[in-house]
PDB file of N, CA, C and O in Angstrom:
ATOM      1  N   MET O   1      24.386-123.932  22.813  1.00 88.00           N
ATOM      2  CA  MET O   1      25.682-124.199  23.386  1.00 88.00           C
ATOM      3  C   MET O   1      26.608-124.746  22.290  1.00 88.00           C
ATOM      4  O   MET O   1      26.286-125.751  21.656  1.00 88.00           O
ATOM      5  N   PRO O   2      27.717-124.092  22.022  1.00 89.00           N
ATOM      6  CA  PRO O   2      28.658-124.550  21.000  1.00 89.00           C
ATOM      7  C   PRO O   2      29.279-125.903  21.383  1.00 89.00           C
ATOM      8  O   PRO O   2      29.450-126.208  22.549  1.00 89.00           O
ATOM      9  N   ILE O   3      29.609-126.684  20.369  1.00 92.00           N
ATOM     10  CA  ILE O   3      30.314-127.953  20.563  1.00 92.00           C
ATOM     11  C   ILE O   3      31.752-127.747  20.108  1.00 92.00           C
ATOM     12  O   ILE O   3      32.003-127.210  19.031  1.00 92.00           O
ATOM     13  N   THR O   4      32.681-128.191  20.912  1.00 92.00           N
ATOM     14  CA  THR O   4      34.097-128.098  20.564  1.00 92.00           C
ATOM     15  C   THR O   4      34.591-129.481  20.181  1.00 92.00           C
ATOM     16  O   THR O   4      34.400-130.437  20.933  1.00 92.00           O
ATOM     17  N   LEU O   5      35.193-129.585  19.038  1.00 90.00           N
ATOM     18  CA  LEU O   5      35.753-130.845  18.562  1.00 90.00           C
ATOM     19  C   LEU O   5      37.265-130.771  18.723  1.00 90.00           C
ATOM     20  O   LEU O   5      37.898-129.863  18.184  1.00 90.00           O
ATOM     21  N   GLU O   6      37.819-131.719  19.445  1.00 93.00           N
ATOM     22  CA  GLU O   6      39.264-131.737  19.646  1.00 93.00           C
ATOM     23  C   GLU O   6      39.904-132.730  18.687  1.00 93.00           C
ATOM     24  O   GLU O   6      39.517-133.889  18.633  1.00 93.00           O
ATOM     25  N   VAL O   7      40.864-132.236  17.921  1.00 93.00           N
ATOM     26  CA  VAL O   7      41.602-133.074  16.987  1.00 93.00           C
ATOM     27  C   VAL O   7      43.026-133.173  17.528  1.00 93.00           C
ATOM     28  O   VAL O   7      43.715-132.152  17.631  1.00 93.00           O
ATOM     29  N   PRO O   8      43.456-134.375  17.883  1.00 95.00           N
ATOM     30  CA  PRO O   8      44.805-134.528  18.444  1.00 95.00           C
ATOM     31  C   PRO O   8      45.884-133.968  17.525  1.00 95.00           C
ATOM     32  O   PRO O   8      45.749-134.004  16.293  1.00 95.00           O
ATOM     33  N   ASP O   9      46.952-133.453  18.122  1.00 94.00           N
ATOM     34  CA  ASP O   9      48.060-132.863  17.358  1.00 94.00           C
ATOM     35  C   ASP O   9      48.601-133.834  16.306  1.00 94.00           C
ATOM     36  O   ASP O   9      48.900-133.434  15.185  1.00 94.00           O
ATOM     37  N   GLU O  10      48.729-135.106  16.671  1.00 96.00           N
ATOM     38  CA  GLU O  10      49.273-136.095  15.743  1.00 96.00           C
ATOM     39  C   GLU O  10      48.397-136.215  14.495  1.00 96.00           C
ATOM     40  O   GLU O  10      48.897-136.320  13.376  1.00 96.00           O
ATOM     41  N   ILE O  11      47.091-136.170  14.681  1.00 94.00           N
ATOM     42  CA  ILE O  11      46.163-136.233  13.548  1.00 94.00           C
ATOM     43  C   ILE O  11      46.277-134.967  12.712  1.00 94.00           C
ATOM     44  O   ILE O  11      46.311-135.025  11.473  1.00 94.00           O
ATOM     45  N   GLN O  12      46.353-133.826  13.373  1.00 92.00           N
ATOM     46  CA  GLN O  12      46.488-132.559  12.633  1.00 92.00           C
ATOM     47  C   GLN O  12      47.754-132.555  11.780  1.00 92.00           C
ATOM     48  O   GLN O  12      47.725-132.135  10.624  1.00 92.00           O
ATOM     49  N   ARG O  13      48.850-133.023  12.349  1.00 92.00           N
ATOM     50  CA  ARG O  13      50.112-133.057  11.594  1.00 92.00           C
ATOM     51  C   ARG O  13      50.030-134.023  10.414  1.00 92.00           C
ATOM     52  O   ARG O  13      50.711-133.846   9.409  1.00 92.00           O
ATOM     53  N   ALA O  14      49.209-135.064  10.534  1.00 95.00           N
ATOM     54  CA  ALA O  14      49.078-136.055   9.464  1.00 95.00           C
ATOM     55  C   ALA O  14      48.215-135.551   8.305  1.00 95.00           C
ATOM     56  O   ALA O  14      48.238-136.127   7.217  1.00 95.00           O
ATOM     57  N   MET O  15      47.471-134.479   8.542  1.00 95.00           N
ATOM     58  CA  MET O  15      46.610-133.941   7.480  1.00 95.00           C
ATOM     59  C   MET O  15      47.470-133.371   6.356  1.00 95.00           C
ATOM     60  O   MET O  15      48.451-132.677   6.615  1.00 95.00           O
ATOM     61  N   ARG O  16      47.071-133.651   5.147  1.00 95.00           N
ATOM     62  CA  ARG O  16      47.799-133.148   3.973  1.00 95.00           C
ATOM     63  C   ARG O  16      47.243-131.788   3.563  1.00 95.00           C
ATOM     64  O   ARG O  16      46.846-131.577   2.415  1.00 95.00           O
ATOM     65  N   VAL O  17      47.224-130.906   4.544  1.00 95.00           N
ATOM     66  CA  VAL O  17      46.679-129.557   4.364  1.00 95.00           C
ATOM     67  C   VAL O  17      47.603-128.606   5.128  1.00 95.00           C
ATOM     68  O   VAL O  17      48.011-128.916   6.246  1.00 95.00           O
ATOM     69  N   PRO O  18      47.944-127.454   4.552  1.00 96.00           N
ATOM     70  CA  PRO O  18      48.773-126.494   5.287  1.00 96.00           C
ATOM     71  C   PRO O  18      48.113-126.114   6.622  1.00 96.00           C
ATOM     72  O   PRO O  18      46.888-125.958   6.701  1.00 96.00           O
ATOM     73  N   ALA O  19      48.920-125.982   7.651  1.00 94.00           N
ATOM     74  CA  ALA O  19      48.416-125.709   9.001  1.00 94.00           C
ATOM     75  C   ALA O  19      47.401-124.563   9.063  1.00 94.00           C
ATOM     76  O   ALA O  19      46.368-124.713   9.722  1.00 94.00           O
ATOM     77  N   PRO O  20      47.634-123.439   8.390  1.00 95.00           N
ATOM     78  CA  PRO O  20      46.660-122.339   8.493  1.00 95.00           C
ATOM     79  C   PRO O  20      45.280-122.667   7.903  1.00 95.00           C
ATOM     80  O   PRO O  20      44.299-122.012   8.222  1.00 95.00           O
ATOM     81  N   GLU O  21      45.201-123.686   7.041  1.00 96.00           N
ATOM     82  CA  GLU O  21      43.940-124.031   6.384  1.00 96.00           C
ATOM     83  C   GLU O  21      43.182-125.158   7.077  1.00 96.00           C
ATOM     84  O   GLU O  21      42.048-125.457   6.707  1.00 96.00           O
ATOM     85  N   ARG O  22      43.781-125.804   8.060  1.00 96.00           N
ATOM     86  CA  ARG O  22      43.212-127.025   8.633  1.00 96.00           C
ATOM     87  C   ARG O  22      41.820-126.848   9.218  1.00 96.00           C
ATOM     88  O   ARG O  22      40.921-127.639   8.944  1.00 96.00           O
ATOM     89  N   GLN O  23      41.631-125.848  10.044  1.00 95.00           N
ATOM     90  CA  GLN O  23      40.327-125.687  10.688  1.00 95.00           C
ATOM     91  C   GLN O  23      39.232-125.445   9.652  1.00 95.00           C
ATOM     92  O   GLN O  23      38.170-126.084   9.696  1.00 95.00           O
ATOM     93  N   ALA O  24      39.481-124.557   8.718  1.00 96.00           N
ATOM     94  CA  ALA O  24      38.471-124.263   7.692  1.00 96.00           C
ATOM     95  C   ALA O  24      38.176-125.504   6.855  1.00 96.00           C
ATOM     96  O   ALA O  24      37.014-125.802   6.555  1.00 96.00           O
ATOM     97  N   ARG O  25      39.206-126.241   6.471  1.00 96.00           N
ATOM     98  CA  ARG O  25      39.006-127.438   5.660  1.00 96.00           C
ATOM     99  C   ARG O  25      38.233-128.507   6.422  1.00 96.00           C
ATOM    100  O   ARG O  25      37.373-129.185   5.863  1.00 96.00           O
ATOM    101  N   LEU O  26      38.530-128.659   7.717  1.00 96.00           N
ATOM    102  CA  LEU O  26      37.781-129.622   8.527  1.00 96.00           C
ATOM    103  C   LEU O  26      36.309-129.248   8.603  1.00 96.00           C
ATOM    104  O   LEU O  26      35.428-130.109   8.510  1.00 96.00           O
ATOM    105  N   MET O  27      36.024-127.964   8.740  1.00 97.00           N
ATOM    106  CA  MET O  27      34.633-127.521   8.821  1.00 97.00           C
ATOM    107  C   MET O  27      33.902-127.761   7.498  1.00 97.00           C
ATOM    108  O   MET O  27      32.740-128.157   7.492  1.00 97.00           O
ATOM    109  N   ILE O  28      34.585-127.549   6.385  1.00 98.00           N
ATOM    110  CA  ILE O  28      33.966-127.809   5.083  1.00 98.00           C
ATOM    111  C   ILE O  28      33.680-129.300   4.924  1.00 98.00           C
ATOM    112  O   ILE O  28      32.591-129.690   4.497  1.00 98.00           O
ATOM    113  N   GLU O  29      34.647-130.133   5.289  1.00 97.00           N
ATOM    114  CA  GLU O  29      34.446-131.586   5.173  1.00 97.00           C
ATOM    115  C   GLU O  29      33.299-132.046   6.072  1.00 97.00           C
ATOM    116  O   GLU O  29      32.471-132.869   5.665  1.00 97.00           O
ATOM    117  N   LEU O  30      33.236-131.515   7.283  1.00 97.00           N
ATOM    118  CA  LEU O  30      32.163-131.869   8.211  1.00 97.00           C
ATOM    119  C   LEU O  30      30.818-131.427   7.656  1.00 97.00           C
ATOM    120  O   LEU O  30      29.851-132.198   7.637  1.00 97.00           O
ATOM    121  N   ALA O  31      30.745-130.201   7.165  1.00 98.00           N
ATOM    122  CA  ALA O  31      29.490-129.679   6.619  1.00 98.00           C
ATOM    123  C   ALA O  31      29.034-130.509   5.420  1.00 98.00           C
ATOM    124  O   ALA O  31      27.844-130.835   5.302  1.00 98.00           O
ATOM    125  N   CYS O  32      29.954-130.866   4.537  1.00 98.00           N
ATOM    126  CA  CYS O  32      29.603-131.671   3.365  1.00 98.00           C
ATOM    127  C   CYS O  32      29.092-133.048   3.788  1.00 98.00           C
ATOM    128  O   CYS O  32      28.092-133.536   3.248  1.00 98.00           O
ATOM    129  N   ALA O  33      29.765-133.665   4.741  1.00 98.00           N
ATOM    130  CA  ALA O  33      29.349-134.991   5.204  1.00 98.00           C
ATOM    131  C   ALA O  33      27.970-134.942   5.863  1.00 98.00           C
ATOM    132  O   ALA O  33      27.121-135.813   5.621  1.00 98.00           O
ATOM    133  N   LEU O  34      27.721-133.925   6.683  1.00 98.00           N
ATOM    134  CA  LEU O  34      26.426-133.809   7.351  1.00 98.00           C
ATOM    135  C   LEU O  34      25.314-133.516   6.349  1.00 98.00           C
ATOM    136  O   LEU O  34      24.194-134.017   6.483  1.00 98.00           O
ATOM    137  N   TYR O  35      25.612-132.726   5.333  1.00 97.00           N
ATOM    138  CA  TYR O  35      24.622-132.464   4.284  1.00 97.00           C
ATOM    139  C   TYR O  35      24.345-133.733   3.485  1.00 97.00           C
ATOM    140  O   TYR O  35      23.189-134.080   3.229  1.00 97.00           O
ATOM    141  N   GLN O  36      25.399-134.441   3.104  1.00 97.00           N
ATOM    142  CA  GLN O  36      25.245-135.650   2.292  1.00 97.00           C
ATOM    143  C   GLN O  36      24.362-136.679   3.000  1.00 97.00           C
ATOM    144  O   GLN O  36      23.558-137.346   2.363  1.00 97.00           O
ATOM    145  N   ARG O  37      24.476-136.764   4.323  1.00 97.00           N
ATOM    146  CA  ARG O  37      23.690-137.721   5.101  1.00 97.00           C
ATOM    147  C   ARG O  37      22.328-137.163   5.519  1.00 97.00           C
ATOM    148  O   ARG O  37      21.607-137.777   6.278  1.00 97.00           O
ATOM    149  N   GLU O  38      22.007-135.960   5.001  1.00 94.00           N
ATOM    150  CA  GLU O  38      20.739-135.281   5.289  1.00 94.00           C
ATOM    151  C   GLU O  38      20.541-134.999   6.775  1.00 94.00           C
ATOM    152  O   GLU O  38      19.423-134.956   7.276  1.00 94.00           O
ATOM    153  N   ILE O  39      21.649-134.759   7.464  1.00 96.00           N
ATOM    154  CA  ILE O  39      21.602-134.359   8.877  1.00 96.00           C
ATOM    155  C   ILE O  39      21.418-132.849   8.966  1.00 96.00           C
ATOM    156  O   ILE O  39      20.770-132.349   9.878  1.00 96.00           O
ATOM    157  N   LEU O  40      22.000-132.119   8.005  1.00 94.00           N
ATOM    158  CA  LEU O  40      21.836-130.663   7.916  1.00 94.00           C
ATOM    159  C   LEU O  40      21.272-130.295   6.557  1.00 94.00           C
ATOM    160  O   LEU O  40      21.565-130.950   5.552  1.00 94.00           O
ATOM    161  N   SER O  41      20.486-129.222   6.544  1.00 92.00           N
ATOM    162  CA  SER O  41      19.990-128.683   5.276  1.00 92.00           C
ATOM    163  C   SER O  41      21.148-128.011   4.538  1.00 92.00           C
ATOM    164  O   SER O  41      22.216-127.751   5.115  1.00 92.00           O
ATOM    165  N   PHE O  42      20.914-127.703   3.295  1.00 92.00           N
ATOM    166  CA  PHE O  42      21.926-127.027   2.481  1.00 92.00           C
ATOM    167  C   PHE O  42      22.361-125.706   3.127  1.00 92.00           C
ATOM    168  O   PHE O  42      23.550-125.439   3.290  1.00 92.00           O
ATOM    169  N   GLY O  43      21.376-124.895   3.508  1.00 92.00           N
ATOM    170  CA  GLY O  43      21.683-123.586   4.082  1.00 92.00           C
ATOM    171  C   GLY O  43      22.429-123.674   5.395  1.00 92.00           C
ATOM    172  O   GLY O  43      23.377-122.927   5.639  1.00 92.00           O
ATOM    173  N   LYS O  44      22.014-124.593   6.260  1.00 94.00           N
ATOM    174  CA  LYS O  44      22.675-124.747   7.560  1.00 94.00           C
ATOM    175  C   LYS O  44      24.070-125.327   7.411  1.00 94.00           C
ATOM    176  O   LYS O  44      24.984-124.965   8.147  1.00 94.00           O
ATOM    177  N   ALA O  45      24.261-126.221   6.450  1.00 96.00           N
ATOM    178  CA  ALA O  45      25.594-126.781   6.211  1.00 96.00           C
ATOM    179  C   ALA O  45      26.542-125.686   5.706  1.00 96.00           C
ATOM    180  O   ALA O  45      27.694-125.602   6.143  1.00 96.00           O
ATOM    181  N   ALA O  46      26.042-124.837   4.807  1.00 96.00           N
ATOM    182  CA  ALA O  46      26.850-123.719   4.316  1.00 96.00           C
ATOM    183  C   ALA O  46      27.208-122.787   5.468  1.00 96.00           C
ATOM    184  O   ALA O  46      28.343-122.325   5.579  1.00 96.00           O
ATOM    185  N   GLU O  47      26.237-122.540   6.326  1.00 96.00           N
ATOM    186  CA  GLU O  47      26.465-121.669   7.489  1.00 96.00           C
ATOM    187  C   GLU O  47      27.505-122.283   8.425  1.00 96.00           C
ATOM    188  O   GLU O  47      28.371-121.578   8.947  1.00 96.00           O
ATOM    189  N   LEU O  48      27.437-123.598   8.638  1.00 97.00           N
ATOM    190  CA  LEU O  48      28.376-124.277   9.536  1.00 97.00           C
ATOM    191  C   LEU O  48      29.815-124.059   9.113  1.00 97.00           C
ATOM    192  O   LEU O  48      30.681-123.787   9.945  1.00 97.00           O
ATOM    193  N   CYS O  49      30.072-124.139   7.806  1.00 97.00           N
ATOM    194  CA  CYS O  49      31.461-124.011   7.357  1.00 97.00           C
ATOM    195  C   CYS O  49      31.828-122.590   6.946  1.00 97.00           C
ATOM    196  O   CYS O  49      32.950-122.334   6.507  1.00 97.00           O
ATOM    197  N   GLY O  50      30.880-121.665   7.075  1.00 97.00           N
ATOM    198  CA  GLY O  50      31.189-120.261   6.807  1.00 97.00           C
ATOM    199  C   GLY O  50      31.330-119.921   5.337  1.00 97.00           C
ATOM    200  O   GLY O  50      31.990-118.940   4.989  1.00 97.00           O
ATOM    201  N   LEU O  51      30.714-120.722   4.465  1.00 97.00           N
ATOM    202  CA  LEU O  51      30.766-120.436   3.034  1.00 97.00           C
ATOM    203  C   LEU O  51      29.438-119.862   2.566  1.00 97.00           C
ATOM    204  O   LEU O  51      28.392-120.166   3.137  1.00 97.00           O
ATOM    205  N   SER O  52      29.488-119.087   1.500  1.00 96.00           N
ATOM    206  CA  SER O  52      28.247-118.657   0.858  1.00 96.00           C
ATOM    207  C   SER O  52      27.602-119.908   0.265  1.00 96.00           C
ATOM    208  O   SER O  52      28.270-120.931   0.051  1.00 96.00           O
ATOM    209  N   GLN O  53      26.323-119.838  -0.020  1.00 93.00           N
ATOM    210  CA  GLN O  53      25.659-120.993  -0.616  1.00 93.00           C
ATOM    211  C   GLN O  53      26.257-121.321  -1.984  1.00 93.00           C
ATOM    212  O   GLN O  53      26.370-122.494  -2.353  1.00 93.00           O
ATOM    213  N   PHE O  54      26.666-120.314  -2.712  1.00 94.00           N
ATOM    214  CA  PHE O  54      27.307-120.532  -4.015  1.00 94.00           C
ATOM    215  C   PHE O  54      28.599-121.326  -3.851  1.00 94.00           C
ATOM    216  O   PHE O  54      28.832-122.315  -4.545  1.00 94.00           O
ATOM    217  N   ARG O  55      29.443-120.908  -2.898  1.00 97.00           N
ATOM    218  CA  ARG O  55      30.719-121.606  -2.677  1.00 97.00           C
ATOM    219  C   ARG O  55      30.503-123.001  -2.084  1.00 97.00           C
ATOM    220  O   ARG O  55      31.241-123.937  -2.398  1.00 97.00           O
ATOM    221  N   PHE O  56      29.489-123.137  -1.219  1.00 96.00           N
ATOM    222  CA  PHE O  56      29.201-124.452  -0.658  1.00 96.00           C
ATOM    223  C   PHE O  56      28.736-125.401  -1.760  1.00 96.00           C
ATOM    224  O   PHE O  56      29.116-126.581  -1.773  1.00 96.00           O
ATOM    225  N   ALA O  57      27.947-124.916  -2.707  1.00 95.00           N
ATOM    226  CA  ALA O  57      27.525-125.741  -3.836  1.00 95.00           C
ATOM    227  C   ALA O  57      28.739-126.241  -4.615  1.00 95.00           C
ATOM    228  O   ALA O  57      28.774-127.400  -5.053  1.00 95.00           O
ATOM    229  N   HIS O  58      29.751-125.386  -4.769  1.00 97.00           N
ATOM    230  CA  HIS O  58      30.985-125.801  -5.439  1.00 97.00           C
ATOM    231  C   HIS O  58      31.719-126.861  -4.617  1.00 97.00           C
ATOM    232  O   HIS O  58      32.274-127.810  -5.184  1.00 97.00           O
ATOM    233  N   ALA O  59      31.738-126.692  -3.293  1.00 98.00           N
ATOM    234  CA  ALA O  59      32.394-127.683  -2.432  1.00 98.00           C
ATOM    235  C   ALA O  59      31.715-129.043  -2.585  1.00 98.00           C
ATOM    236  O   ALA O  59      32.383-130.076  -2.656  1.00 98.00           O
ATOM    237  N   LEU O  60      30.385-129.053  -2.650  1.00 97.00           N
ATOM    238  CA  LEU O  60      29.657-130.308  -2.860  1.00 97.00           C
ATOM    239  C   LEU O  60      29.992-130.896  -4.220  1.00 97.00           C
ATOM    240  O   LEU O  60      30.243-132.098  -4.355  1.00 97.00           O
ATOM    241  N   SER O  61      29.995-130.059  -5.230  1.00 97.00           N
ATOM    242  CA  SER O  61      30.295-130.513  -6.593  1.00 97.00           C
ATOM    243  C   SER O  61      31.697-131.102  -6.679  1.00 97.00           C
ATOM    244  O   SER O  61      31.898-132.148  -7.319  1.00 97.00           O
ATOM    245  N   ASP O  62      32.657-130.455  -6.051  1.00 97.00           N
ATOM    246  CA  ASP O  62      34.040-130.953  -6.046  1.00 97.00           C
ATOM    247  C   ASP O  62      34.122-132.359  -5.453  1.00 97.00           C
ATOM    248  O   ASP O  62      34.986-133.148  -5.830  1.00 97.00           O
ATOM    249  N   ARG O  63      33.218-132.663  -4.522  1.00 97.00           N
ATOM    250  CA  ARG O  63      33.200-133.964  -3.844  1.00 97.00           C
ATOM    251  C   ARG O  63      32.192-134.919  -4.468  1.00 97.00           C
ATOM    252  O   ARG O  63      31.942-135.989  -3.944  1.00 97.00           O
ATOM    253  N   LYS O  64      31.592-134.489  -5.573  1.00 97.00           N
ATOM    254  CA  LYS O  64      30.583-135.286  -6.288  1.00 97.00           C
ATOM    255  C   LYS O  64      29.407-135.671  -5.378  1.00 97.00           C
ATOM    256  O   LYS O  64      28.890-136.784  -5.436  1.00 97.00           O
ATOM    257  N   ILE O  65      28.998-134.721  -4.543  1.00 97.00           N
ATOM    258  CA  ILE O  65      27.839-134.902  -3.668  1.00 97.00           C
ATOM    259  C   ILE O  65      26.660-134.197  -4.329  1.00 97.00           C
ATOM    260  O   ILE O  65      26.711-132.992  -4.584  1.00 97.00           O
ATOM    261  N   ALA O  66      25.625-134.947  -4.610  1.00 93.00           N
ATOM    262  CA  ALA O  66      24.443-134.392  -5.280  1.00 93.00           C
ATOM    263  C   ALA O  66      23.630-133.537  -4.317  1.00 93.00           C
ATOM    264  O   ALA O  66      23.554-133.827  -3.119  1.00 93.00           O
ATOM    265  N   ARG O  67      23.031-132.489  -4.869  1.00 91.00           N
ATOM    266  CA  ARG O  67      22.108-131.656  -4.091  1.00 91.00           C
ATOM    267  C   ARG O  67      20.835-132.442  -3.841  1.00 91.00           C
ATOM    268  O   ARG O  67      20.355-133.154  -4.712  1.00 91.00           O
ATOM    269  N   HIS O  68      20.281-132.320  -2.662  1.00 87.00           N
ATOM    270  CA  HIS O  68      19.000-132.940  -2.330  1.00 87.00           C
ATOM    271  C   HIS O  68      17.896-132.026  -2.833  1.00 87.00           C
ATOM    272  O   HIS O  68      17.874-130.839  -2.524  1.00 87.00           O
ATOM    273  N   TYR O  69      17.011-132.567  -3.592  1.00 80.00           N
ATOM    274  CA  TYR O  69      15.907-131.775  -4.120  1.00 80.00           C
ATOM    275  C   TYR O  69      14.698-132.691  -4.173  1.00 80.00           C
ATOM    276  O   TYR O  69      14.598-133.555  -5.040  1.00 80.00           O
ATOM    277  N   HIS O  70      13.821-132.548  -3.210  1.00 76.00           N
ATOM    278  CA  HIS O  70      12.678-133.440  -3.060  1.00 76.00           C
ATOM    279  C   HIS O  70      11.418-132.833  -3.680  1.00 76.00           C
ATOM    280  O   HIS O  70      11.386-131.661  -4.038  1.00 76.00           O
ATOM    281  N   ASP O  71      10.370-133.641  -3.787  1.00 76.00           N
ATOM    282  CA  ASP O  71       9.094-133.185  -4.346  1.00 76.00           C
ATOM    283  C   ASP O  71       8.567-131.951  -3.628  1.00 76.00           C
ATOM    284  O   ASP O  71       8.012-131.052  -4.259  1.00 76.00           O
ATOM    285  N   THR O  72       8.744-131.900  -2.327  1.00 75.00           N
ATOM    286  CA  THR O  72       8.264-130.733  -1.567  1.00 75.00           C
ATOM    287  C   THR O  72       9.030-129.473  -1.969  1.00 75.00           C
ATOM    288  O   THR O  72       8.470-128.389  -1.992  1.00 75.00           O
ATOM    289  N   ASP O  73      10.321-129.637  -2.293  1.00 70.00           N
ATOM    290  CA  ASP O  73      11.119-128.494  -2.744  1.00 70.00           C
ATOM    291  C   ASP O  73      10.588-127.965  -4.079  1.00 70.00           C
ATOM    292  O   ASP O  73      10.502-126.753  -4.282  1.00 70.00           O
ATOM    293  N   VAL O  74      10.239-128.879  -4.983  1.00 74.00           N
ATOM    294  CA  VAL O  74       9.687-128.478  -6.282  1.00 74.00           C
ATOM    295  C   VAL O  74       8.387-127.710  -6.073  1.00 74.00           C
ATOM    296  O   VAL O  74       8.178-126.636  -6.663  1.00 74.00           O
ATOM    297  N   ALA O  75       7.516-128.246  -5.214  1.00 77.00           N
ATOM    298  CA  ALA O  75       6.230-127.593  -4.954  1.00 77.00           C
ATOM    299  C   ALA O  75       6.437-126.199  -4.364  1.00 77.00           C
ATOM    300  O   ALA O  75       5.773-125.241  -4.775  1.00 77.00           O
ATOM    301  N   GLU O  76       7.366-126.076  -3.424  1.00 73.00           N
ATOM    302  CA  GLU O  76       7.642-124.765  -2.821  1.00 73.00           C
ATOM    303  C   GLU O  76       8.185-123.793  -3.856  1.00 73.00           C
ATOM    304  O   GLU O  76       7.793-122.625  -3.884  1.00 73.00           O
ATOM    305  N   ASP O  77       9.100-124.267  -4.710  1.00 73.00           N
ATOM    306  CA  ASP O  77       9.668-123.397  -5.736  1.00 73.00           C
ATOM    307  C   ASP O  77       8.614-122.949  -6.735  1.00 73.00           C
ATOM    308  O   ASP O  77       8.577-121.782  -7.147  1.00 73.00           O
ATOM    309  N   LEU O  78       7.737-123.863  -7.132  1.00 81.00           N
ATOM    310  CA  LEU O  78       6.667-123.497  -8.073  1.00 81.00           C
ATOM    311  C   LEU O  78       5.702-122.502  -7.451  1.00 81.00           C
ATOM    312  O   LEU O  78       5.283-121.536  -8.099  1.00 81.00           O
ATOM    313  N   ALA O  79       5.362-122.726  -6.176  1.00 82.00           N
ATOM    314  CA  ALA O  79       4.455-121.804  -5.488  1.00 82.00           C
ATOM    315  C   ALA O  79       5.110-120.411  -5.382  1.00 82.00           C
ATOM    316  O   ALA O  79       4.449-119.396  -5.608  1.00 82.00           O
ATOM    317  N   TYR O  80       6.378-120.381  -5.072  1.00 78.00           N
ATOM    318  CA  TYR O  80       7.088-119.115  -4.946  1.00 78.00           C
ATOM    319  C   TYR O  80       7.131-118.387  -6.291  1.00 78.00           C
ATOM    320  O   TYR O  80       6.978-117.174  -6.365  1.00 78.00           O
ATOM    321  N   ALA O  81       7.304-119.153  -7.363  1.00 84.00           N
ATOM    322  CA  ALA O  81       7.382-118.559  -8.699  1.00 84.00           C
ATOM    323  C   ALA O  81       6.021-118.226  -9.277  1.00 84.00           C
ATOM    324  O   ALA O  81       5.912-117.668 -10.355  1.00 84.00           O
ATOM    325  N   GLY O  82       4.962-118.601  -8.556  1.00 78.00           N
ATOM    326  CA  GLY O  82       3.623-118.293  -9.018  1.00 78.00           C
ATOM    327  C   GLY O  82       3.048-119.346  -9.960  1.00 78.00           C
ATOM    328  O   GLY O  82       2.005-119.147 -10.562  1.00 78.00           O
ATOM    329  N   GLY O  83       3.730-120.480 -10.076  1.00 61.00           N
ATOM    330  CA  GLY O  83       3.264-121.524 -10.985  1.00 61.00           C
ATOM    331  C   GLY O  83       2.415-122.586 -10.322  1.00 61.00           C
ATOM    332  O   GLY O  83       1.890-123.450 -10.982  1.00 61.00           O
ATOM    333  N   GLU O  84       2.272-122.520  -9.033  1.00 58.00           N
ATOM    334  CA  GLU O  84       1.522-123.465  -8.225  1.00 58.00           C
ATOM    335  C   GLU O  84       1.449-124.768  -8.930  1.00 58.00           C
ATOM    336  O   GLU O  84       0.968-125.735  -8.765  1.00 58.00           O
TER     337      GLU O  84
END
């Protein structure tokens, strides 16, 4: 079931973003915040805001948000690469 977030008109007008870009920018900010707090994975956060993983990585970098990379990720990557 989709969740609808309502942003009051007054708040939307206060945003320092051109009106046509507001929804997309809000989704990027939400996705970055949820990723930073480890509420969403990298892939799901990118999917939430409709960006490719490459572009989402740039969005994180622009905000100085570090990528999460845990020991289990290293083990999975090594196993995938055949380095076990």
